[in-house]
XYZ file of C-alpha atoms in Angstrom:
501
model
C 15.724 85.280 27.471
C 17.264 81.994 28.610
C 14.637 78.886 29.575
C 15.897 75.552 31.022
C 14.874 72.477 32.418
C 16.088 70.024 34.843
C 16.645 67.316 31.753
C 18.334 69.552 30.214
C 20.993 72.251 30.901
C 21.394 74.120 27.548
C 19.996 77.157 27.654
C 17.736 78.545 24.856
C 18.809 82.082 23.650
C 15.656 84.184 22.267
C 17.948 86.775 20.765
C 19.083 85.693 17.080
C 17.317 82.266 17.234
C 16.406 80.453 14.499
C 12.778 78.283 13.238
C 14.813 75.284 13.431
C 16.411 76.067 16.844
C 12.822 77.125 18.454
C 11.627 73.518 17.332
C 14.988 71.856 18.780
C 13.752 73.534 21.889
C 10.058 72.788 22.231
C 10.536 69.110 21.286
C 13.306 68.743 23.951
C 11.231 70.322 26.628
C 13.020 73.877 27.055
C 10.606 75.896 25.485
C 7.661 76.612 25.048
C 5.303 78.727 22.839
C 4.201 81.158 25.512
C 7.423 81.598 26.856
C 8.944 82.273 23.471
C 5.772 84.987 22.438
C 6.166 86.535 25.853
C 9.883 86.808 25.063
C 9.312 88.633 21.859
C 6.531 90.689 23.560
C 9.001 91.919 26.433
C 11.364 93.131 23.738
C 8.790 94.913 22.198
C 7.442 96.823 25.005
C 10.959 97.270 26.049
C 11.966 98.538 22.651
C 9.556 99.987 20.285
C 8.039 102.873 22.289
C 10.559 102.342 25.004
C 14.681 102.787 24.917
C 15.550 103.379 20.930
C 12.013 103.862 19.904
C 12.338 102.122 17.000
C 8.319 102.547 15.862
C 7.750 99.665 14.276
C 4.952 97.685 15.429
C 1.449 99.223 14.720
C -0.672 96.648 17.004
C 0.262 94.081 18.683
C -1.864 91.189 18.157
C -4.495 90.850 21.246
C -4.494 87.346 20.999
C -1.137 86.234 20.722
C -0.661 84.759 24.231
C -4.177 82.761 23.478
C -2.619 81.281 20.528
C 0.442 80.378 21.958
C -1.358 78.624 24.699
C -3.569 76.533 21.809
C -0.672 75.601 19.882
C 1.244 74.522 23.402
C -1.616 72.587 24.215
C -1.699 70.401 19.951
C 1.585 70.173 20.629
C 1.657 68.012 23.592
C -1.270 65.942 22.163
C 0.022 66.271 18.496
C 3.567 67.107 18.764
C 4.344 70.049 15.942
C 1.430 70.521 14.093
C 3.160 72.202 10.815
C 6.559 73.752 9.657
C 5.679 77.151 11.428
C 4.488 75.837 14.792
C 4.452 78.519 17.270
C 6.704 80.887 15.102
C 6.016 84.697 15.994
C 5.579 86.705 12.305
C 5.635 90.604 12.065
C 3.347 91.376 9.588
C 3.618 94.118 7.384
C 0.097 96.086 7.657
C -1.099 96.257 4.394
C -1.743 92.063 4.709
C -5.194 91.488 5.716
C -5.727 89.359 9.090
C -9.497 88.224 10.527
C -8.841 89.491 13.716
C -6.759 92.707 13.666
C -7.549 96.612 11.312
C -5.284 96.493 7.823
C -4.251 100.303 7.962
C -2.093 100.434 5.066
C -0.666 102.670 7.569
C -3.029 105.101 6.633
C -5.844 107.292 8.774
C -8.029 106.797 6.063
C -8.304 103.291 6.638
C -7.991 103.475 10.505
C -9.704 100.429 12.548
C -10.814 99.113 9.070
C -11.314 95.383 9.521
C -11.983 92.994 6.631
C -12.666 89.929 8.642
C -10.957 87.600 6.689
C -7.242 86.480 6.351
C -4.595 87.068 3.465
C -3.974 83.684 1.335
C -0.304 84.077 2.826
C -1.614 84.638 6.371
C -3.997 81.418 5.711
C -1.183 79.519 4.643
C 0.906 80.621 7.270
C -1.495 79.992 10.124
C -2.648 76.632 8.588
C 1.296 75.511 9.544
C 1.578 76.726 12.697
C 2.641 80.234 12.916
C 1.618 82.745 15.448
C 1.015 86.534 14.011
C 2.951 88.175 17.017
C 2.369 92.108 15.415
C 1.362 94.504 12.147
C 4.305 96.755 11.479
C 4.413 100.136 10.166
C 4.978 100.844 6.559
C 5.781 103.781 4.257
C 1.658 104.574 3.879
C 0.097 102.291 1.603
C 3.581 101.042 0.308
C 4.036 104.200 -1.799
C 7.969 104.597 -0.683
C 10.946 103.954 1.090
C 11.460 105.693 3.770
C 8.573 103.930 6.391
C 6.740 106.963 7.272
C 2.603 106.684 7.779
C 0.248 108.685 9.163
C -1.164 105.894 11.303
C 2.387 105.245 13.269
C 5.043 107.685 12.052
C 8.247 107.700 11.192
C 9.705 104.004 11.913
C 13.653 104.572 13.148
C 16.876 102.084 12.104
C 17.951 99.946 14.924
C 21.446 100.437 13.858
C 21.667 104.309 13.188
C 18.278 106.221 15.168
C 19.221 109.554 12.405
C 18.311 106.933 9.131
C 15.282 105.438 8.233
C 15.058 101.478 7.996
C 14.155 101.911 4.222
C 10.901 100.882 3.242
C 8.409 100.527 2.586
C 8.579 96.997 4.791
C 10.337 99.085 7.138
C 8.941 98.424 10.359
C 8.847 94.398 9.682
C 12.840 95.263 8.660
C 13.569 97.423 11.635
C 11.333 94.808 14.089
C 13.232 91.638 12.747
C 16.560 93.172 12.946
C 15.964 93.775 16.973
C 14.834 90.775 17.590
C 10.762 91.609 18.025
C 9.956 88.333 15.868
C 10.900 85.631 14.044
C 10.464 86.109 10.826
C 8.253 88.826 8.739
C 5.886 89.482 5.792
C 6.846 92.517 3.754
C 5.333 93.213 0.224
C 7.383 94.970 -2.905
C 6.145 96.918 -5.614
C 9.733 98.596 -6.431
C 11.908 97.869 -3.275
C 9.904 97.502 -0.781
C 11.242 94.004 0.540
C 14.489 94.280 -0.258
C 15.405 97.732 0.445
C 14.601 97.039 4.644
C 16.734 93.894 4.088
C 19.215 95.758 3.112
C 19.128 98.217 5.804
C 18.492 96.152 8.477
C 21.494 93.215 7.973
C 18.658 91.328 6.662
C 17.544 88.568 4.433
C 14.865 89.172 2.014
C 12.799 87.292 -1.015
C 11.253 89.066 -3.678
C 9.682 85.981 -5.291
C 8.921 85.894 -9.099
C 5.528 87.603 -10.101
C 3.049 84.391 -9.505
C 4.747 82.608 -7.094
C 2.853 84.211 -4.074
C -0.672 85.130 -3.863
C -1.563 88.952 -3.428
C -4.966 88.147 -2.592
C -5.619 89.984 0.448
C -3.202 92.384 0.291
C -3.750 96.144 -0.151
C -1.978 96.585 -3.543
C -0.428 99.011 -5.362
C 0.643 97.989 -8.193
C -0.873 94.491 -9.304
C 1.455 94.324 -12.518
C 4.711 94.567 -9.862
C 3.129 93.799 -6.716
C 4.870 90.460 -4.624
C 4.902 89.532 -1.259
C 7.697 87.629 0.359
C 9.538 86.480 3.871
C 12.269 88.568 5.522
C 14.314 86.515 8.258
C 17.664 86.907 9.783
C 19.047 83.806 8.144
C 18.420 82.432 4.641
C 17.012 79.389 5.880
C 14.375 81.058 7.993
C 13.192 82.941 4.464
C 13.265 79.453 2.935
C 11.248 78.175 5.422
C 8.431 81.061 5.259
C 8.550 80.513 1.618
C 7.988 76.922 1.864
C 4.634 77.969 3.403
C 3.763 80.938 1.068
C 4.439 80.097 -2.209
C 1.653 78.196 -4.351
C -1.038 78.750 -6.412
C -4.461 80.174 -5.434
C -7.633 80.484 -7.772
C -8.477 84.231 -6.080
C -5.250 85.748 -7.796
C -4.797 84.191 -11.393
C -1.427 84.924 -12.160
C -0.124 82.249 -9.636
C -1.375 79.652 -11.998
C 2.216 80.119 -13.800
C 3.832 78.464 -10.861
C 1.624 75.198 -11.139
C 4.505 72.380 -11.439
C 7.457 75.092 -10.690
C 7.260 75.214 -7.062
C 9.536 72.641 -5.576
C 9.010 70.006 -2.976
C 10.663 72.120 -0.231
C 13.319 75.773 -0.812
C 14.863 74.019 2.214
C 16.323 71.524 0.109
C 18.402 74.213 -1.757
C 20.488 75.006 1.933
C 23.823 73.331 0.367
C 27.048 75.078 2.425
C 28.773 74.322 -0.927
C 26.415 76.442 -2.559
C 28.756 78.558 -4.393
C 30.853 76.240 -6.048
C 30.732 75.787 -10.009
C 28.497 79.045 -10.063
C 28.988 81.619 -11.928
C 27.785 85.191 -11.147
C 27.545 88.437 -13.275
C 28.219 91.863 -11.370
C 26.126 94.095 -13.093
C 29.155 97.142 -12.853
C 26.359 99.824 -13.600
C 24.447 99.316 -10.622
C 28.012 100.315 -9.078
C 28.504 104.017 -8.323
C 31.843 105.495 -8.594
C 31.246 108.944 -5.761
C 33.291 108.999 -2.378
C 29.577 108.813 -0.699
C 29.517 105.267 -2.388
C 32.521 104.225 -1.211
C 31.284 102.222 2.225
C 29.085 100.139 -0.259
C 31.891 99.123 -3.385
C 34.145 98.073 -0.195
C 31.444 95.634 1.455
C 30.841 94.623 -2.007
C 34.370 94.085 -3.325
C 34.692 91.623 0.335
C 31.566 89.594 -0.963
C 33.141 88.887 -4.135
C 35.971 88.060 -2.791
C 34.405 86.027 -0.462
C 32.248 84.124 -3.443
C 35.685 83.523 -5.488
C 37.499 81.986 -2.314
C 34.690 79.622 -2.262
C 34.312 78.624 -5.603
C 32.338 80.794 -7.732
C 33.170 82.139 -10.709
C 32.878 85.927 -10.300
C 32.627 87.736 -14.174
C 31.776 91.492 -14.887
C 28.543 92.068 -17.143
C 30.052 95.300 -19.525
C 26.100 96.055 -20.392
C 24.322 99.412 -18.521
C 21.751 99.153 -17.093
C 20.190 102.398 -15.559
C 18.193 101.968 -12.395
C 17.082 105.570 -11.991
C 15.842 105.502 -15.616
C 13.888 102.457 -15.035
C 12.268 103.536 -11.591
C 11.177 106.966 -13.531
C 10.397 105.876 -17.246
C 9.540 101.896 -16.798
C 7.886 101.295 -13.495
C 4.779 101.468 -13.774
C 4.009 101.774 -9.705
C 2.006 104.805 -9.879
C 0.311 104.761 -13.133
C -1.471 101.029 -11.475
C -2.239 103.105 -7.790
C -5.243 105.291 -8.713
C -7.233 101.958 -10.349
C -6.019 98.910 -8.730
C -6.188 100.764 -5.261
C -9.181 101.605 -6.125
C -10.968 98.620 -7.100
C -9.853 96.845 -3.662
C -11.309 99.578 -1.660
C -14.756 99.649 -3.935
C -15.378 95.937 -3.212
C -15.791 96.250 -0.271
C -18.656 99.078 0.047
C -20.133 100.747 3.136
C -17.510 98.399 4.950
C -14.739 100.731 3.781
C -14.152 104.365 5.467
C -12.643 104.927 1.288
C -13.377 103.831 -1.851
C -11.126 105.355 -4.244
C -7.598 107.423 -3.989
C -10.078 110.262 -4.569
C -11.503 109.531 -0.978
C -8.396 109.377 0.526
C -7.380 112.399 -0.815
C -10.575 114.165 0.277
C -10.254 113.006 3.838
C -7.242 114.693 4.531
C -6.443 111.561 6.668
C -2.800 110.901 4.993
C 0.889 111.746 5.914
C 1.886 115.304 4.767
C 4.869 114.087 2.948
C 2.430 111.399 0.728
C 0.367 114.345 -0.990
C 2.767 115.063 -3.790
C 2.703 111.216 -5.130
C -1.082 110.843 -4.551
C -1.770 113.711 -6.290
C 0.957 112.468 -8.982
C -1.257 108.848 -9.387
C -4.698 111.068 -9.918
C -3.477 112.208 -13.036
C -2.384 108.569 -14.572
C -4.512 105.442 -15.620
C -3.814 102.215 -16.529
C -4.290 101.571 -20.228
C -2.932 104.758 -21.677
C -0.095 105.543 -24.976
C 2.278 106.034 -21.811
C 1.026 103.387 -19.604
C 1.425 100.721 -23.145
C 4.625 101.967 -23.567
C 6.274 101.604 -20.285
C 4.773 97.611 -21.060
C 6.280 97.554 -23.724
C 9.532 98.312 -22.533
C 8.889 96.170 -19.302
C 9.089 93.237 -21.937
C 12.127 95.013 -23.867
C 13.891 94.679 -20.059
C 12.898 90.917 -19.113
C 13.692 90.105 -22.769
C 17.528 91.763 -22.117
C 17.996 90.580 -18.794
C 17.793 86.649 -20.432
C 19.952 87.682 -23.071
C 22.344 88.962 -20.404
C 21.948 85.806 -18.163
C 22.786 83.905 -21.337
C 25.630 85.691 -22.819
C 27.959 85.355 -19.745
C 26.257 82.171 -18.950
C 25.787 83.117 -15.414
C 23.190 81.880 -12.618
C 22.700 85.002 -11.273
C 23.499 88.644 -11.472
C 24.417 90.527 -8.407
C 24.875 94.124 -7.486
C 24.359 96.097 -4.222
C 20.544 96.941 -3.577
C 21.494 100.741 -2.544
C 24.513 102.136 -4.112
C 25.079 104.665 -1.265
C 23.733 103.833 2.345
C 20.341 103.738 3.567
C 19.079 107.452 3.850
C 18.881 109.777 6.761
C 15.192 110.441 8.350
C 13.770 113.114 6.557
C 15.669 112.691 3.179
C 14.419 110.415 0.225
C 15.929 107.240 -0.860
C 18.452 107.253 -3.209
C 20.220 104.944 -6.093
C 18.619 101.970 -5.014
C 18.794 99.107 -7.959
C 16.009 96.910 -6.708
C 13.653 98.344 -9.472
C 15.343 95.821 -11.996
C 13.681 93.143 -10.330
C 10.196 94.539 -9.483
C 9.901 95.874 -13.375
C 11.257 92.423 -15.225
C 8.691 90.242 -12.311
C 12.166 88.068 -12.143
C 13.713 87.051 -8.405
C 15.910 88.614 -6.279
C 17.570 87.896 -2.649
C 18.980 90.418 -0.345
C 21.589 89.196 1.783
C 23.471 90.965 4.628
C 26.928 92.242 2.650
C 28.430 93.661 5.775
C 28.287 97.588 7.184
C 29.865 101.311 6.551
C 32.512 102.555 8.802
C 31.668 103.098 12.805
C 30.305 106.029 13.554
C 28.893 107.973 16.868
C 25.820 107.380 15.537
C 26.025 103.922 14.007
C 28.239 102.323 16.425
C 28.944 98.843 14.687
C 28.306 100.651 11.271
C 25.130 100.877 8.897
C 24.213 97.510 7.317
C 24.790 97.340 3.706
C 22.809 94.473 1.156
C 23.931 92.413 -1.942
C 20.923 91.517 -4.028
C 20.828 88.699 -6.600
C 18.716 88.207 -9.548
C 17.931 85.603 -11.129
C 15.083 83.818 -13.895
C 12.098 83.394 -13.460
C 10.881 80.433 -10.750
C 15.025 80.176 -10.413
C 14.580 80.406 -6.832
C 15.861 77.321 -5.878
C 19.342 78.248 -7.248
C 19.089 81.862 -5.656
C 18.654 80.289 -2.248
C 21.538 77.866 -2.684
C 23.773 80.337 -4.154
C 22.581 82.669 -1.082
C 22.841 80.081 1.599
C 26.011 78.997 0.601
C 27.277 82.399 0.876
C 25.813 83.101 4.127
C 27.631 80.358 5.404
C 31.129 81.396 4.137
C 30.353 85.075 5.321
C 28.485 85.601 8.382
C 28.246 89.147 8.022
C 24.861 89.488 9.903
C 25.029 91.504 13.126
C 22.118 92.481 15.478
C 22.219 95.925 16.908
C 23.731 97.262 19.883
C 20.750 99.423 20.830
C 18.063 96.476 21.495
C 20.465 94.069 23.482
C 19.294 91.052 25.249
C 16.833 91.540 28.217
C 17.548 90.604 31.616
C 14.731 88.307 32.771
C-alpha cells in the first residue's frame, strides 16, 4: 500500500513499516489511521484464509475501522493522543478484550466474553493503539507448535510444511506477513520467543513482575509473562514502554516499583555493542549435522558482535535445557489449579470451570489430550512440586554466579538448536526454558535463516536469544538494538508480498 498527497510526494510503504514511520506519516498528512487499518485488513483477507493460508487470525476485530475513524478524528483536534496512536496490535487470544470472545483457542471456551479488558490491553488502548485481530495459539498456551481446536493448525509464512512455533504462533506468523504492527504474545516456557524465532522476529520475555497477567488466561502463574513481538527492536521497545508497570490486581508487579525506566526507547544506542561483553552459553549449542543451519547463523552473529565491539567469551558451565523443561518447569504441575481458579471466578458466565470441564466437554484439539490428562494428575504444593522450587532457586542462584564469573551483560545462545519443526512433529531442543524457569529476561532477535530450499525459498528464519538479570532490560535492548543495526538480518516472506492497490 502506497498513500500520497499533493504536499508531499514520498510515498508511505505499509509493508515492513515501523511505529515511528506510521507517526512520520500521519503528522505530515500521508496517512491516515483508516487507510493504514484497511491496509492491514486487505492483507489479511488476502492472506490468512486466502493465497498461503497462513491461519493466524482467529477474529478480526468488528470495530476496527470505527476506531480508526475516532482516533483520525482526536488526532486532527488533538494531534497524537499517546505513543501507540492508531497502531494495529495482533493479539494473542488468551488476552482478554471488552469487546471480542478470549478462546484460549479452545471450543470449550468458544464465544466466551469477559467484558472487560487485559491490564496490557488497557494500557495499550489508553495510548492509542488499535486491536486490529486475536490470533491463534497452541490451545490454551500448552505448546509450541500453534495448533487449537478453535482455528487449527497456524502455517509459517516462510516454509507452509513447518509450524510458526508457538504457542504465540499466529501473532508470530501474522507479524512476520505484515497483518499488523506489532503483537501481544504470552510465555510460560517459549511461548514468545520461540515464534520470534521462527518468524525473523523480535521478541521480549520481560522479567517475572514487570508486566501484569491480570486478564490473561494463565497457565502457569509462577512462569507466566506477557510481552511485545515487533519486526524491529524499537517497535518491542515501544510496546513495552506501554506495558510494563505495576498493577494492584497482580501482586508480583510490585517488584518493579522504581525499576521501570523513564522510556526502553532510550536504550536504542547504534553503538550498543561496544564495551559489552557477552557469554555464549556453548551447551545450548548442539553439535548434529541437523544443527548445522543454526551454529552457522550463530557463528555470523558473533562475528558480527566482535566486529562491532563486543567482547564475545565462551561460558565452559552446562546447562541442560531438556532437563530443565522436564524436571524444573513447573508449567504443568501450575495448569490444573491456576487454570482453574480463573475459570471458577467467573461462574455461570463461563461454559468451564475447571480442566476437569474441559476435559469432559470433549471440546479440545485431539493432539492436547495427552498433556491435559498429564496436568490432572499434578497439584501445586506437592514433595515434587517443592522440589522443582527449590531447584528453580538453585538455577536463578547459578545463572548470577555465571553472569558474575565471566563478568558478562548477557548470555546468548540460539533459542532452537535445530530449526523450527515441521507441521505435525513436536518442537525440539529449544533453550528458551532457561529464561521462563529463572523469571530472568530474554530477547529474541532475527539471527539470519537455513539454506534455500523448494519449500523455504529465502530459507527458514533462525533466532539468537539473550538473557540477562533481572529488570536488566534496558541493557538487553541496547545490546539488541545495537546489533540489529550492525546486522539487518530480518527478511519478510516471499509468500505474502505487497498488494497491488
Amino acid at each position: 500500500m502506497e498513500e500520497r498527497c499533493a504536499s508531499h510526494d514520498r510515498p508511505f510503504v505499509l509493508e515492513e513499516t515501523t511505529i515511528a514511520a506510521i507517526h512520520e506519516a500521519m503528522l505530515d498528512g500521508r496517512l491516515s489511521c483508516r487507510r493504514l487499518v484497511e491496509g492491514y485488513l486487505a492483507r489479511i483477507e488476502a492472506y490468512d484464509k486466502k493465497g498461503p493460508n497462513l491461519n493466524a487470525i482467529i477474529l478480526v476485530n468488528p470495530h476496527a475501522l470505527e476506531e480508526a475513524d475516532r482516533l483520525d478524528a482526536r488526532m486532527e483536534q488533538d494531534g497524537l493522543t499517546g505513543p501507540l496512536h492508531g497502531i494495529p496490535i495482533l493479539l494473542k487470544d488468551n488476552v482478554e478484550t471488552y469487546d471480542m470472545p478470549t478462546t484460549a483457542g479452545s471450543l470449550s471456551l468458544e464465544n466466551f466474553e469477559t467484558h472487560k479488558d487485559a491490564w496490557i490491553v488497557k494500557k495499550m488502548r489508553e495510548a492509542g493503539a488499535v486491536i486490529l485481530a486475536k490470533t491463534n495459539l497452541h490451545e490454551f498456551a500448552v505448546w509450541g507448535e500453534t495448533v487449537s481446536s478453535i482455528l487449527g493448525q497456524t502455517y509459517n509464512p516462510y516454509d507452509h510444511t513447518r509450524t510458526p512455533g508457538g504457542s504465540s504462533g499466529g501473532t508470530g506468523a501474522g507479524l512476520a506477513a505484515n497483518f499488523g504492527v506489532a503483537g501481544i504474545g504470552t510465555d510460560t516456557i517459549n511461548s514468545i520467543r520461540s515464534p520470534s524465532s521462527a518468524n525473523s522476529l523480535v521478541g521480549i520475555r520481560p522479567t517475572i513482575g514487570l508486566v501484569s497477567r491480570d486478564g490473561i488466561v494463565p497457565y502457569s502463574l509462577t512462569q507466566d509473562t506477557a510481552g511485545p513481538l515487533a519486526r524491529t527492536v524499537a517497535d518491542a521497545a515501544r510496546v513495552l514502554d506501554v506495558i510494563a508497570g505495576c498493577d494492584p490486581k497482580d501482586p508480583v508487579t510490585e517488584s518493579c516499583i522504581g525499576r521501570v525506566p523513564p522510556s526502553y526507547l532510550d536504550s536504542l544506542n547504534d553503538d550498543g555493542l561496544r564495551g559489552r561483553r557477552i557469554g555464549v552459553l556453548r551447551s545450548f549449542f548442539g553439535t548434529k549435522d541437523i544443527h548445522r543451519d543454526v551454529n552457522a547463523a550463530m557463528e555470523h552473529c558473533l562475528d558480527i558482535m566482535r566486529e562491532n565491539g563486543a567482547e564475545v567469551v565462551d561460558i565452559e558451565e552446562t546447562i541442560d535445557s531438556g532437563y530443565l523443561v522436564k524436571n524444573v518447569s513447573v508449567h504443568i504441575h501450575d495448569l490444573k489449579t491456576h487454570l482453574g481458579q480463573y475459570l471458577a471466578a467467573f461462574g455461570d458466565a463461563a461454559p468451564v470451570h475447571s480442566l476437569a470441564d474441559v476435559l469432559a466437554s470433549g471440546k479440545y484439539h485431539p493432539g492436547l489430550k495427552s498433556n491435559l490428562d498429564e496436568a490432572m494428575g499434578y497439584d501445586v504444593g506437592t514433595p515434587v512440586y517443592n522440589e522443582r522450587l527449590r531447584q528453580r532457586a538453585e538455577l536463578q542462584k547459578q545463572i548470577l554466579a555465571i553472569m558474575d564469573k565471566y563478568q558478562v551483560d548477557a548470555i546468548v545462545y540460539p533459542h532452537q538448536k535445530q530449526l523450527v519443526c515441521k507441521v505435525g512433529k513436536s518442537q525440539e531442543e529449544r533453550n528458551g526454558v532457561i529464561g521462563s524457569v529463572s523469571g530472568y529476561p530474554a530477547i529474541v532477535v532475527p539471527a539470519g535463516f537455513s539454506e534455500p530450499s523448494d519449500d523455504a525459498p529465502i530459507g527458514v528464519p533462525i533466532g539468537m536469544e539473550m538473557l540477562g538479570r533481572p529488570f536488566t532490560e534496558p541493557a538487553l535492548i541496547e545490546i539488541a538494538y545495537g546489533f540489529e543495526q550492525h546486522s539487518h538480518l530480518r527478511r519478510p516472506p516471499v509468500s505474502t508480498p505487497a498488494l497491488n492497490r
